[in-house]
Short mmCIF file of C-alpha atoms and ligand atoms in Angstrom, two decimals:
data_model
loop_
_atom_site.label_atom_id
_atom_site.label_comp_id
_atom_site.label_asym_id
_atom_site.label_seq_id
_atom_site.Cartn_x
_atom_site.Cartn_y
_atom_site.Cartn_z
CA UNK W 974 99.49 193.29 105.08
CA UNK W 975 95.94 192.62 104.34
CA UNK W 976 95.38 196.51 104.18
CA UNK W 977 98.30 196.86 101.62
CA UNK W 978 96.68 194.03 99.63
CA UNK W 979 93.53 195.60 99.95
CA UNK W 980 95.15 199.01 98.31
CA UNK W 981 96.59 197.09 95.68
CA UNK W 982 94.07 195.34 94.67
CA UNK W 983 91.95 198.74 94.30
CA UNK W 984 94.71 200.07 92.31
CA UNK W 985 94.54 197.64 90.17
CA UNK W 986 90.83 197.91 89.31
CA UNK W 987 90.70 201.51 88.65
CA UNK W 988 93.71 201.20 85.75
CA UNK W 989 91.46 198.68 84.13
CA UNK W 990 89.30 199.69 81.18
CA UNK W 991 85.59 199.91 82.26
CA UNK W 992 82.28 200.30 80.47
CA UNK W 993 79.41 201.62 83.04
CA UNK W 994 76.43 200.11 83.03
CA UNK W 995 73.34 200.13 85.56
CA UNK W 996 71.96 197.27 87.46
CA UNK W 997 68.95 196.69 89.32
CA UNK W 998 69.17 196.25 93.15
CA UNK W 999 65.85 194.24 93.05
CA UNK W 1000 65.41 192.02 89.89
CA UNK W 1001 69.06 192.05 88.75
CA UNK W 1002 68.40 193.85 85.34
CA UNK W 1003 70.90 195.59 83.28
CA UNK W 1004 70.26 198.85 81.69
CA UNK W 1005 72.61 201.03 79.35
CA UNK W 1006 71.62 204.06 80.67
CA UNK W 1007 70.15 205.22 84.29
CA UNK W 1008 66.19 205.08 84.72
CA UNK W 1009 64.22 206.17 87.29
CA UNK W 1010 61.96 202.96 87.05
CA UNK W 1011 63.29 199.47 86.39
CA UNK W 1012 61.50 198.51 83.13
CA UNK W 1013 61.96 194.81 84.18
CA UNK W 1014 60.49 194.56 87.43
CA UNK W 1015 59.08 198.11 87.97
CA UNK W 1016 60.87 199.29 90.92
CA UNK W 1017 61.17 202.97 91.27
CA UNK W 1018 65.09 204.03 92.00
CA UNK W 1019 66.56 201.10 92.01
CA UNK W 1020 69.12 201.10 89.52
CA UNK W 1021 72.62 200.85 90.68
CA UNK W 1022 76.12 201.94 88.66
CA UNK W 1023 77.93 198.79 87.98
CA UNK W 1024 81.19 198.43 85.51
CA UNK W 1025 81.16 195.79 83.02
CA UNK W 1026 83.62 193.26 83.83
CA UNK W 1027 85.25 191.78 80.85
CA UNK W 1028 86.51 189.14 82.44
CA UNK W 1029 83.18 188.00 83.09
CA UNK W 1030 82.44 187.28 79.96
CA UNK W 1031 84.82 184.38 79.55
CA UNK W 1032 83.44 181.07 81.25
CA UNK W 1033 82.79 183.01 85.14
CA UNK W 1034 83.21 179.25 86.24
CA UNK W 1035 86.71 178.64 85.15
CA UNK W 1036 87.86 181.09 87.55
CA UNK W 1037 89.29 180.86 91.15
CA UNK W 1038 87.45 177.63 92.08
CA UNK W 1039 87.26 175.89 88.91
CA UNK W 1040 90.86 176.17 88.48
CA UNK W 1041 91.12 174.96 91.99
CA UNK W 1042 89.04 172.10 91.96
CA UNK W 1043 90.87 170.57 89.15
CA UNK W 1044 93.67 169.75 91.29
CA UNK W 1045 91.83 169.35 94.31
CA UNK W 1046 92.08 166.16 96.02
CA UNK W 1047 88.12 166.77 97.12
CA UNK W 1048 86.05 164.73 94.88
CA UNK W 1049 83.43 166.37 92.73
CA UNK W 1050 80.11 164.82 93.82
CA UNK W 1051 78.82 163.98 90.63
CA UNK W 1052 81.69 163.17 88.40
CA UNK W 1053 81.20 163.19 84.76
CA UNK W 1054 77.20 163.46 85.14
CA UNK W 1055 76.60 165.93 82.93
CA UNK W 1056 77.56 164.18 79.92
CA UNK W 1057 74.63 163.05 77.97
CA UNK W 1058 70.96 162.74 77.96
CA UNK W 1059 69.38 159.63 80.27
CA UNK W 1060 66.07 158.47 80.84
CA UNK W 1061 65.42 159.32 84.08
CA UNK W 1062 65.31 155.78 85.78
CA UNK W 1063 68.98 155.20 84.91
CA UNK W 1064 69.93 158.22 86.76
CA UNK W 1065 71.03 157.51 90.54
CA UNK W 1066 69.86 159.41 93.17
CA UNK W 1067 72.30 161.70 94.38
CA UNK W 1068 74.35 160.47 97.45
CA UNK W 1069 74.34 163.97 98.85
CA UNK W 1070 70.33 164.11 99.86
CA UNK W 1071 71.61 160.58 102.03
CA UNK W 1072 74.49 161.72 103.69
CA UNK W 1073 72.42 165.05 105.51
CA UNK W 1074 74.66 166.69 107.83
CA UNK W 1075 72.93 167.49 110.68
CA UNK W 1076 73.28 170.52 112.76
CA UNK W 1077 71.98 169.29 115.76
CA UNK W 1078 70.36 172.24 116.36
CA UNK W 1079 66.37 170.47 115.48
CA UNK W 1080 64.59 173.43 114.75
CA UNK W 1081 67.29 174.38 112.18
CA UNK W 1082 67.74 170.98 110.78
CA UNK W 1083 63.59 170.83 110.65
CA UNK W 1084 63.28 173.54 108.52
CA UNK W 1085 66.76 172.80 106.24
CA UNK W 1086 64.83 169.87 105.21
CA UNK W 1087 64.49 165.87 105.83
CA UNK W 1088 65.63 163.60 103.35
CA UNK W 1089 63.00 160.90 102.26
CA UNK W 1090 64.98 158.12 101.14
CA UNK W 1091 64.77 154.46 103.09
CA UNK W 1092 66.40 154.27 106.14
CA UNK W 1093 67.93 157.84 105.75
CA UNK W 1094 65.43 159.83 108.22
CA UNK W 1095 68.30 162.68 108.57
CA UNK W 1096 67.61 166.20 108.93
CA UNK W 1097 70.22 168.83 107.89
CA UNK W 1098 71.96 170.42 105.49
CA UNK W 1099 73.01 168.56 101.96
CA UNK W 1100 76.44 168.33 100.90
CA UNK W 1101 76.90 170.53 98.10
CA UNK W 1102 74.30 172.59 98.40
CA UNK W 1103 74.47 176.11 99.27
CA UNK W 1104 72.28 177.95 101.67
CA UNK W 1105 71.38 181.63 102.15
CA UNK W 1106 70.48 182.81 105.52
CA UNK W 1107 68.93 186.53 105.29
CA UNK W 1108 67.70 188.54 108.20
CA UNK W 1109 67.83 191.90 109.33
CA UNK W 1110 71.17 193.17 111.03
CA UNK W 1111 71.21 192.51 114.58
CA UNK W 1112 68.54 189.65 114.30
CA UNK W 1113 70.75 186.78 115.48
CA UNK W 1114 72.17 185.11 112.22
CA UNK W 1115 75.76 185.09 113.27
CA UNK W 1116 74.91 184.06 116.82
CA UNK W 1117 72.81 181.00 114.54
CA UNK W 1118 75.55 179.83 112.43
CA UNK W 1119 78.13 180.23 115.23
CA UNK W 1120 76.08 177.30 117.54
CA UNK W 1121 75.26 175.40 114.29
CA UNK W 1122 79.00 175.34 113.35
CA UNK W 1123 79.98 174.64 116.70
CA UNK W 1124 77.69 171.86 117.05
CA UNK W 1125 78.72 170.37 113.82
CA UNK W 1126 82.45 170.82 114.88
CA UNK W 1127 81.37 168.96 118.06
CA UNK W 1128 80.46 165.76 115.87
CA UNK W 1129 83.35 165.73 113.97
CA UNK W 1130 82.71 167.79 110.84
CA UNK W 1131 85.16 170.16 109.96
CA UNK W 1132 83.36 173.85 109.70
CA UNK W 1133 85.13 176.65 108.36
CA UNK W 1134 83.95 179.85 109.34
CA UNK W 1135 84.74 182.94 107.87
CA UNK W 1136 84.05 186.58 109.14
CA UNK W 1137 83.76 189.12 106.95
CA UNK W 1138 82.86 191.69 109.47
CA UNK W 1139 84.53 190.73 112.93
CA UNK W 1140 88.02 189.53 113.57
CA UNK W 1141 88.51 185.85 114.36
CA UNK W 1142 89.27 187.00 117.99
CA UNK W 1143 85.83 188.28 118.43
CA UNK W 1144 84.13 185.51 117.19
CA UNK W 1145 86.18 183.72 119.33
CA UNK W 1146 84.76 185.53 122.26
CA UNK W 1147 81.23 185.18 120.82
CA UNK W 1148 81.97 181.92 120.69
CA UNK W 1149 83.01 181.33 124.35
CA UNK W 1150 79.88 183.35 125.21
CA UNK W 1151 77.91 180.89 123.46
CA UNK W 1152 80.07 177.97 125.60
CA UNK W 1153 81.78 176.47 122.46
CA UNK W 1154 85.62 177.19 122.06
CA UNK W 1155 87.25 174.23 122.29
CA UNK W 1156 86.15 172.26 119.37
CA UNK W 1157 88.94 171.73 117.29
CA UNK W 1158 86.96 170.68 114.00
CA UNK W 1159 86.06 174.69 113.72
CA UNK W 1160 88.41 176.93 111.98
CA UNK W 1161 88.03 180.58 111.63
CA UNK W 1162 89.16 183.04 109.11
CA UNK W 1163 88.96 187.06 109.22
CA UNK W 1164 88.92 187.74 105.75
CA UNK W 1165 86.93 189.34 102.81
CA UNK W 1166 88.94 188.67 99.59
CA UNK W 1167 87.47 186.02 97.73
CA UNK W 1168 90.66 184.40 96.38
CA UNK W 1169 92.13 184.27 99.73
CA UNK W 1170 89.14 182.57 101.02
CA UNK W 1171 89.33 179.71 98.32
CA UNK W 1172 92.95 179.42 99.31
CA UNK W 1173 92.03 178.91 102.73
CA UNK W 1174 88.96 176.60 102.03
CA UNK W 1175 91.32 174.60 99.78
CA UNK W 1176 93.82 174.58 102.68
CA UNK W 1177 91.40 173.74 105.39
CA UNK W 1178 89.03 170.98 102.89
CA UNK W 1179 85.90 172.07 105.61
CA UNK W 1180 82.46 169.93 104.57
CA UNK W 1181 80.77 173.44 105.81
CA UNK W 1182 81.99 176.94 104.85
CA UNK W 1183 80.04 179.65 106.48
CA UNK W 1184 80.51 183.13 104.67
CA UNK W 1185 79.52 185.88 107.30
CA UNK W 1186 77.99 188.09 105.93
CA UNK W 1187 78.26 187.53 101.52
CA UNK W 1188 77.45 191.23 101.29
CA UNK W 1189 81.46 192.17 102.43
CA UNK W 1190 83.53 189.65 100.02
CA UNK W 1191 85.19 190.92 97.13
CA UNK W 1192 86.99 189.64 94.16
CA UNK W 1193 89.61 192.22 93.40
CA UNK W 1194 89.77 191.46 89.68
CA UNK W 1195 86.27 192.59 89.52
CA UNK W 1196 86.27 196.44 88.95
CA UNK W 1197 83.53 197.22 91.26
CA UNK W 1198 83.55 198.50 94.97
CA UNK W 1199 82.91 195.66 97.70
CA UNK W 1200 79.03 195.83 98.20
CA UNK W 1201 78.04 196.50 94.83
CA UNK W 1202 75.55 194.35 92.94
CA UNK W 1203 78.48 193.32 90.57
CA UNK W 1204 80.82 192.15 93.73
CA UNK W 1205 77.68 190.18 94.94
CA UNK W 1206 76.66 188.65 92.18
CA UNK W 1207 80.13 187.30 91.51
CA UNK W 1208 81.17 186.26 94.49
CA UNK W 1209 77.94 184.66 95.45
CA UNK W 1210 78.06 182.60 92.06
CA UNK W 1211 81.58 181.47 92.30
CA UNK W 1212 80.74 180.37 95.80
CA UNK W 1213 77.83 178.61 94.69
CA UNK W 1214 79.66 176.89 92.08
CA UNK W 1215 82.43 175.72 94.35
CA UNK W 1216 79.86 174.19 96.76
CA UNK W 1217 78.53 172.09 93.56
CA UNK W 1218 81.93 171.63 92.73
CA UNK W 1219 83.38 170.23 95.57
CA UNK W 1220 80.91 168.66 97.74
CA UNK W 1221 81.38 171.50 100.43
CA UNK W 1222 78.15 172.92 101.93
CA UNK W 1223 77.93 176.96 101.77
CA UNK W 1224 76.25 179.09 104.14
CA UNK W 1225 76.03 182.47 103.22
CA UNK W 1226 75.02 185.45 105.29
CA UNK W 1227 72.75 188.30 103.84
CA UNK W 1228 72.00 191.30 104.90
CA UNK W 1229 68.02 192.27 104.58
CA UNK W 1230 66.52 195.53 105.48
CA UNK W 1231 62.56 195.82 107.12
CA UNK W 1232 61.15 195.71 103.57
CA UNK W 1233 63.12 193.10 102.09
CA UNK W 1234 65.65 195.51 100.35
CA UNK W 1235 69.56 196.42 100.50
CA UNK W 1236 72.13 195.14 98.11
CA UNK W 1237 70.90 191.97 96.64
CA UNK W 1238 69.69 188.87 98.77
CA UNK W 1239 66.58 188.63 96.52
CA UNK W 1240 69.35 188.68 93.63
CA UNK W 1241 70.95 185.79 95.09
CA UNK W 1242 67.83 183.70 96.02
CA UNK W 1243 67.95 182.83 92.08
CA UNK W 1244 71.07 181.33 92.58
CA UNK W 1245 71.17 179.28 95.83
CA UNK W 1246 69.23 176.01 96.53
CA UNK W 1247 67.90 176.57 99.71
CA UNK W 1248 66.82 180.40 101.35
CA UNK W 1249 65.97 180.84 105.00
CA UNK W 1250 64.85 183.68 106.63
CA UNK W 1251 65.41 184.47 110.01
CA UNK W 1252 62.51 186.85 111.48
CA UNK W 1253 61.45 188.34 114.68
CA UNK W 1254 61.54 191.70 116.61
CA UNK W 1255 64.60 192.53 117.48
CA UNK W 1256 63.08 193.81 120.78
CA UNK W 1257 61.24 190.17 121.37
CA UNK W 1258 63.25 187.46 122.66
CA UNK W 1259 61.24 185.12 120.23
CA UNK W 1260 63.04 184.81 116.89
CA UNK W 1261 61.28 182.63 113.68
CA UNK W 1262 63.67 180.48 111.18
CA UNK W 1263 61.70 179.82 108.01
CA UNK W 1264 62.97 178.31 104.74
CA UNK W 1265 61.29 180.50 101.82
CA UNK W 1266 62.57 178.39 98.96
CA UNK W 1267 64.12 174.84 99.28
CA UNK W 1268 65.10 172.56 96.70
CA UNK W 1269 65.79 169.81 99.19
CA UNK W 1270 62.49 170.44 101.58
CA UNK W 1271 59.46 171.32 102.51
CA UNK W 1272 58.76 175.69 102.90
CA UNK W 1273 56.04 174.79 105.52
CA UNK W 1274 58.53 174.29 108.57
CA UNK W 1275 59.53 176.48 110.80
CA UNK W 1276 62.06 176.56 113.41
CA UNK W 1277 61.42 178.87 117.14
CA UNK W 1278 64.10 180.13 118.96
CA UNK W 1279 64.20 182.22 122.09
CA UNK W 1280 67.38 184.83 122.40
CA UNK W 1281 69.17 184.78 125.30
CA UNK W 1282 72.16 186.31 127.76
CA UNK W 1283 73.89 183.06 126.34
CA UNK W 1284 73.06 183.08 122.61
CA UNK W 1285 69.87 181.32 120.98
CA UNK W 1286 67.88 178.76 122.97
CA UNK W 1287 65.64 176.45 121.09
CA UNK W 1288 62.06 176.03 121.87
CA UNK W 1289 61.22 172.52 121.50
CA UNK W 1290 57.69 171.12 120.65
CA UNK W 1291 56.82 170.79 124.28
CA UNK W 1292 56.35 174.54 124.89
CA UNK W 1293 54.00 176.94 123.46
CA UNK W 1294 54.63 180.09 122.64
CA UNK W 1295 51.27 181.27 124.77
CA UNK W 1296 51.62 180.75 128.67
CA UNK W 1297 50.43 177.11 129.51
CA UNK W 1298 46.69 176.73 130.51
CA UNK W 1299 46.07 177.69 134.08
CA UNK W 1300 47.52 181.17 134.74
CA UNK W 1301 44.96 183.80 135.81
CA UNK W 1302 41.95 184.97 133.01
CA UNK W 1303 42.40 188.13 131.06
CA UNK W 1304 39.87 190.34 129.39
CA UNK W 1305 40.71 190.72 125.21
CA UNK W 1306 42.99 187.22 125.52
CA UNK W 1307 42.10 184.40 123.70
CA UNK W 1308 44.81 181.11 122.52
CA UNK W 1309 44.69 178.80 119.36
CA UNK W 1310 46.69 176.39 118.72
CA UNK W 1311 48.18 177.41 115.10
CA UNK W 1312 49.68 175.16 113.00
CA UNK W 1313 53.08 175.83 110.55
CA UNK W 1314 53.92 173.07 108.96
CA UNK W 1315 54.34 169.79 111.04
CA UNK W 1316 54.42 171.73 114.06
CA UNK W 1317 51.41 173.11 116.78
CA UNK W 1318 52.65 176.12 118.12
CA UNK W 1319 49.97 177.74 120.89
CA UNK W 1320 49.96 181.32 120.38
CA UNK W 1321 48.18 184.10 122.68
CA UNK W 1322 45.73 186.17 120.65
CA UNK W 1323 45.37 189.62 122.34
CA UNK W 1324 43.00 192.22 121.65
CA UNK W 1325 42.33 195.95 122.50
CA UNK W 1326 39.33 198.34 122.12
CA UNK W 1327 39.32 202.10 123.18
CA UNK W 1328 37.14 205.05 122.54
CA UNK W 1329 37.64 206.63 118.99
CA UNK W 1330 36.24 208.93 116.88
CA UNK W 1331 33.10 207.99 114.22
CA UNK W 1332 34.84 207.55 110.95
CA UNK W 1333 38.17 207.83 111.90
CA UNK W 1334 38.68 204.57 114.14
CA UNK W 1335 42.09 203.07 114.46
CA UNK W 1336 42.50 199.29 113.84
CA UNK W 1337 46.23 198.01 114.04
CA UNK W 1338 47.49 195.04 114.37
CA UNK W 1339 50.91 193.36 115.06
CA UNK W 1340 51.95 189.86 113.39
CA UNK W 1341 48.29 189.11 112.39
CA UNK W 1342 46.56 189.71 109.19
CA UNK W 1343 45.21 193.53 108.80
CA UNK W 1344 42.66 192.59 106.30
CA UNK W 1345 41.28 189.52 108.60
CA UNK W 1346 40.97 191.82 111.24
CA UNK W 1347 38.79 194.62 109.41
CA UNK W 1348 36.70 191.69 108.47
CA UNK W 1349 35.87 189.85 111.60
CA UNK W 1350 34.91 193.71 113.16
CA UNK W 1351 32.89 194.20 110.29
CA UNK W 1352 31.36 190.26 111.01
CA UNK W 1353 31.33 191.20 114.78
CA UNK W 1354 29.04 194.47 113.91
CA UNK W 1355 26.51 192.54 111.52
CA UNK W 1356 26.13 189.20 113.24
CA UNK W 1357 26.79 189.92 116.82
CA UNK W 1358 25.07 193.27 117.32
CA UNK W 1359 28.31 194.76 118.91
CA UNK W 1360 29.01 198.22 118.28
CA UNK W 1361 32.41 199.17 116.88
CA UNK W 1362 32.22 202.02 114.23
CA UNK W 1363 33.51 204.47 116.79
CA UNK W 1364 36.26 201.70 118.47
CA UNK W 1365 39.87 202.12 118.09
CA UNK W 1366 41.03 198.40 117.93
CA UNK W 1367 44.29 197.05 118.42
CA UNK W 1368 45.03 193.16 118.15
CA UNK W 1369 48.39 191.43 118.36
CA UNK W 1370 50.24 188.12 118.97
CA UNK W 1371 51.85 187.60 122.00
CA UNK W 1372 55.60 186.94 121.20
CA UNK W 1373 55.88 188.77 117.97
CA UNK W 1374 55.19 185.40 116.13
CA UNK W 1375 53.67 186.07 112.83
CA UNK W 1376 50.03 184.30 112.36
CA UNK W 1377 49.01 183.48 109.20
CA UNK W 1378 46.78 180.64 110.06
CA UNK W 1379 43.18 181.64 109.13
CA UNK W 1380 41.83 179.00 111.91
CA UNK W 1381 42.85 181.90 114.86
CA UNK W 1382 40.09 183.53 112.87
CA UNK W 1383 37.46 182.64 116.06
CA UNK W 1384 40.13 183.15 118.50
CA UNK W 1385 40.86 186.63 117.38
CA UNK W 1386 36.87 187.08 117.00
CA UNK W 1387 36.44 186.47 120.70
CA UNK W 1388 39.52 188.30 121.76
CA UNK W 1389 37.85 191.43 120.34
CA UNK W 1390 34.24 190.92 121.67
CA UNK W 1391 36.16 189.74 124.95
CA UNK W 1392 38.03 193.27 124.93
CA UNK W 1393 34.35 195.15 124.25
CA UNK W 1394 32.40 193.45 126.68
CA UNK W 1395 34.98 193.36 129.11
CA UNK W 1396 34.38 189.61 129.63
CA UNK W 1397 37.33 187.08 129.74
CA UNK W 1398 37.15 183.79 128.34
CA UNK W 1399 38.23 180.97 130.94
CA UNK W 1400 42.07 180.82 130.69
CA UNK W 1401 41.49 177.23 130.27
CA UNK W 1402 39.88 177.10 126.98
CA UNK W 1403 41.19 177.37 123.86
CA UNK W 1404 39.07 178.57 120.30
CA UNK W 1405 40.31 176.76 116.73
CA UNK W 1406 38.02 178.33 113.33
CA UNK W 1407 37.64 180.14 110.61
CA UNK W 1408 34.87 182.70 110.41
CA UNK W 1409 32.79 182.85 107.45
CA UNK W 1410 31.02 186.56 106.13
CA UNK W 1411 28.05 184.96 107.07
CA UNK W 1412 28.83 184.91 110.79
CA UNK W 1413 28.94 180.97 110.77
CA UNK W 1414 32.25 179.16 112.31
CA UNK W 1415 33.95 176.50 110.13
CA UNK W 1416 36.42 173.91 111.01
CA UNK W 1417 40.09 174.25 110.34
CA UNK W 1418 42.28 171.90 108.91
CA UNK W 1419 44.25 169.22 110.77
CA UNK W 1420 42.15 169.34 113.94
CA UNK W 1421 43.29 166.28 115.74
CA UNK W 1422 46.82 167.65 116.01
CA UNK W 1423 45.84 171.08 117.58
CA UNK W 1424 43.24 169.55 120.14
CA UNK W 1425 45.83 167.00 121.09
CA UNK W 1426 48.34 169.80 121.31
CA UNK W 1427 46.23 171.93 123.48
CA UNK W 1428 45.45 169.21 125.59
CA UNK W 1429 48.74 168.07 126.18
CA UNK W 1430 49.76 171.54 127.37
CA UNK W 1431 46.85 171.48 130.10
CA UNK W 1432 43.91 173.18 128.16
CA UNK W 1433 40.32 171.40 129.39
CA UNK W 1434 38.05 172.97 126.75
CA UNK W 1435 38.49 173.90 123.21
CA UNK W 1436 35.78 175.42 121.18
CA UNK W 1437 35.41 174.35 117.71
CA UNK W 1438 33.06 174.43 114.72
CA UNK W 1439 29.93 172.36 115.40
CA UNK W 1440 30.08 169.04 113.83
CA UNK W 1441 32.45 166.34 113.25
CA UNK W 1442 35.13 167.19 114.93
CA UNK W 1443 36.51 163.79 117.17
CA UNK W 1444 37.74 163.82 120.44
CA UNK W 1445 41.17 162.44 120.07
CA UNK W 1446 41.78 159.20 121.85
CA UNK W 1447 43.30 159.42 125.25
CA UNK W 1448 42.97 163.17 125.43
CA UNK W 1449 41.50 164.69 128.35
CA UNK W 1450 39.67 167.50 126.86
CA UNK W 1451 36.08 168.50 126.39
CA UNK W 1452 34.91 170.01 122.94
CA UNK W 1453 32.66 172.73 122.37
CA UNK W 1454 31.24 173.05 119.09
CA UNK W 1455 29.68 176.37 118.15
CA UNK W 1456 27.57 176.88 115.07
CA UNK W 1457 27.74 180.98 114.80
CA UNK W 1458 29.22 183.72 116.35
CA UNK W 1459 26.19 184.10 118.72
CA UNK W 1460 27.14 180.70 120.10
CA UNK W 1461 30.97 181.64 120.57
CA UNK W 1462 30.19 184.45 122.38
CA UNK W 1463 28.34 182.90 124.45
CA UNK W 1464 30.95 181.00 125.78
CA UNK W 1465 32.85 184.11 126.82
CA UNK W 1466 32.19 184.25 130.96
P1 TYD R 2645 73.91 189.00 115.81
O1 TYD R 2645 73.93 187.42 115.73
O2 TYD R 2645 75.48 189.44 115.56
O3 TYD R 2645 73.37 189.32 114.47
P2 TYD R 2645 73.36 189.67 113.00
O4 TYD R 2645 74.61 188.70 112.72
O5 TYD R 2645 72.10 188.96 112.82
O6 TYD R 2645 73.50 191.10 112.81
O7 TYD R 2645 73.42 189.27 117.24
C1 TYD R 2645 72.26 189.89 117.75
C2 TYD R 2645 72.11 190.27 118.50
O8 TYD R 2645 72.06 189.67 119.56
C3 TYD R 2645 72.87 191.01 119.01
O9 TYD R 2645 72.24 192.95 118.92
C4 TYD R 2645 73.03 190.89 120.69
C5 TYD R 2645 71.99 189.83 121.13
N1 TYD R 2645 72.72 188.70 121.81
C6 TYD R 2645 72.40 188.09 122.62
O10 TYD R 2645 71.35 188.47 123.19
N2 TYD R 2645 73.02 187.19 123.48
C7 TYD R 2645 74.07 186.41 122.84
O11 TYD R 2645 74.36 185.65 123.46
C8 TYD R 2645 74.51 186.92 121.99
C9 TYD R 2645 75.74 186.26 121.16
C10 TYD R 2645 73.78 188.08 121.09
MG1 MG R 2646 76.40 189.03 112.02
#
């Protein structure tokens, strides 16, 4: 039946009178003819044929959702708040921020944001907000959202999970594997037609609506193929409007390719309140959730997960990505406490040097900034007298975590030197500090939090910039101050 309905929808699409336009895949700019390069954003080969939709010219919000919310019993969150301009102090704060929906997955809640109102320490999804979860195919978006949906349902929050890629029984099968199938507040629907999804939403009246994925959703009255930019934009704006109007939180899943391309998530970022990106190497088990845009919280926080045989497992604060101190010493490996938002993660940084050719030596990094790698190699050549010009140098952060914190400079520098001179650092020692072009070691921010975390995970010595680094109270850890690269390298065994 669903198939028949789709065929009918397509037929209606074909008989409508159309005008062809070209829409840029990356910025959404509209052109009258095809061009090799988008004149608005300068991207090459990004214009895609789209058909002009006359019905969009009418008030787009008067469509599906508008019609429903007029008669729905669901109360709009801010009824009649938009009629006149008022001074800021007369406007009541939205209740939405106070009643955040906690998913129970702490690593995700923290990324979604924490409300700051007094007596409202909850973190999680803001009711009536639209969240886009982007990531490469196969990274685990469906798994994460299904786990979050099941966890919400377990605490009595009604969730409608719409899968446009899998059948309802496939989703159930996955839920069983994730250890959650008994929740009576978790509703599943397998559909791609927006009108039917809105209709089911009206029937179920969930507090959270998950659309997995938005790329497959279409409106039958929009004359464009499912997955095209026209469809994507219309359907997404309709769903965002649904969120605002009804107070239902809408979570959209969007696929992105390696370079962030493919039909739209870039285009959708403007529409939604929060953009969460789900990253990681598919063949590594670690996954990082980070907010790219967040109207209701900071974008500094990250959430750490591990993909296991039965779903994603949180890596709570108490565990680092690096092996805990005490394992045997390794040449070319130095641990650094890296800050991401309020959270400190211990990351093991590794380097390897091998024979290369003068003038054509390779310098490759994975998870680390390649410009900083080049800079640190130059510093080692100039200020430590190491001869690296004809060495191939490889550097990586263990576990596939992307490290952008400049405080990891010292660890990387020591890892390269350790690999080159074949001397290992004591495994219970870690290093924190920025390295300047003059070979000087500079202190990093939030030293106390880093040192405390290292001490808690069993490290006994920490190498930092010489100066006023306080030994945190109660932490049993020796602080070793170094002034420059030479002094730092003396610490290698
Ligand atoms: P999936 O969530 O379907 O990815 P996405 O929705 O982002 O495309 O699943 C990603 C991968 O995770 C899949 O290839 C298999 C793996 N996986 C596990 O390792 N364990 C599990 O329990 C599940 C459900 C998936
Ligand atoms: Mg999926």
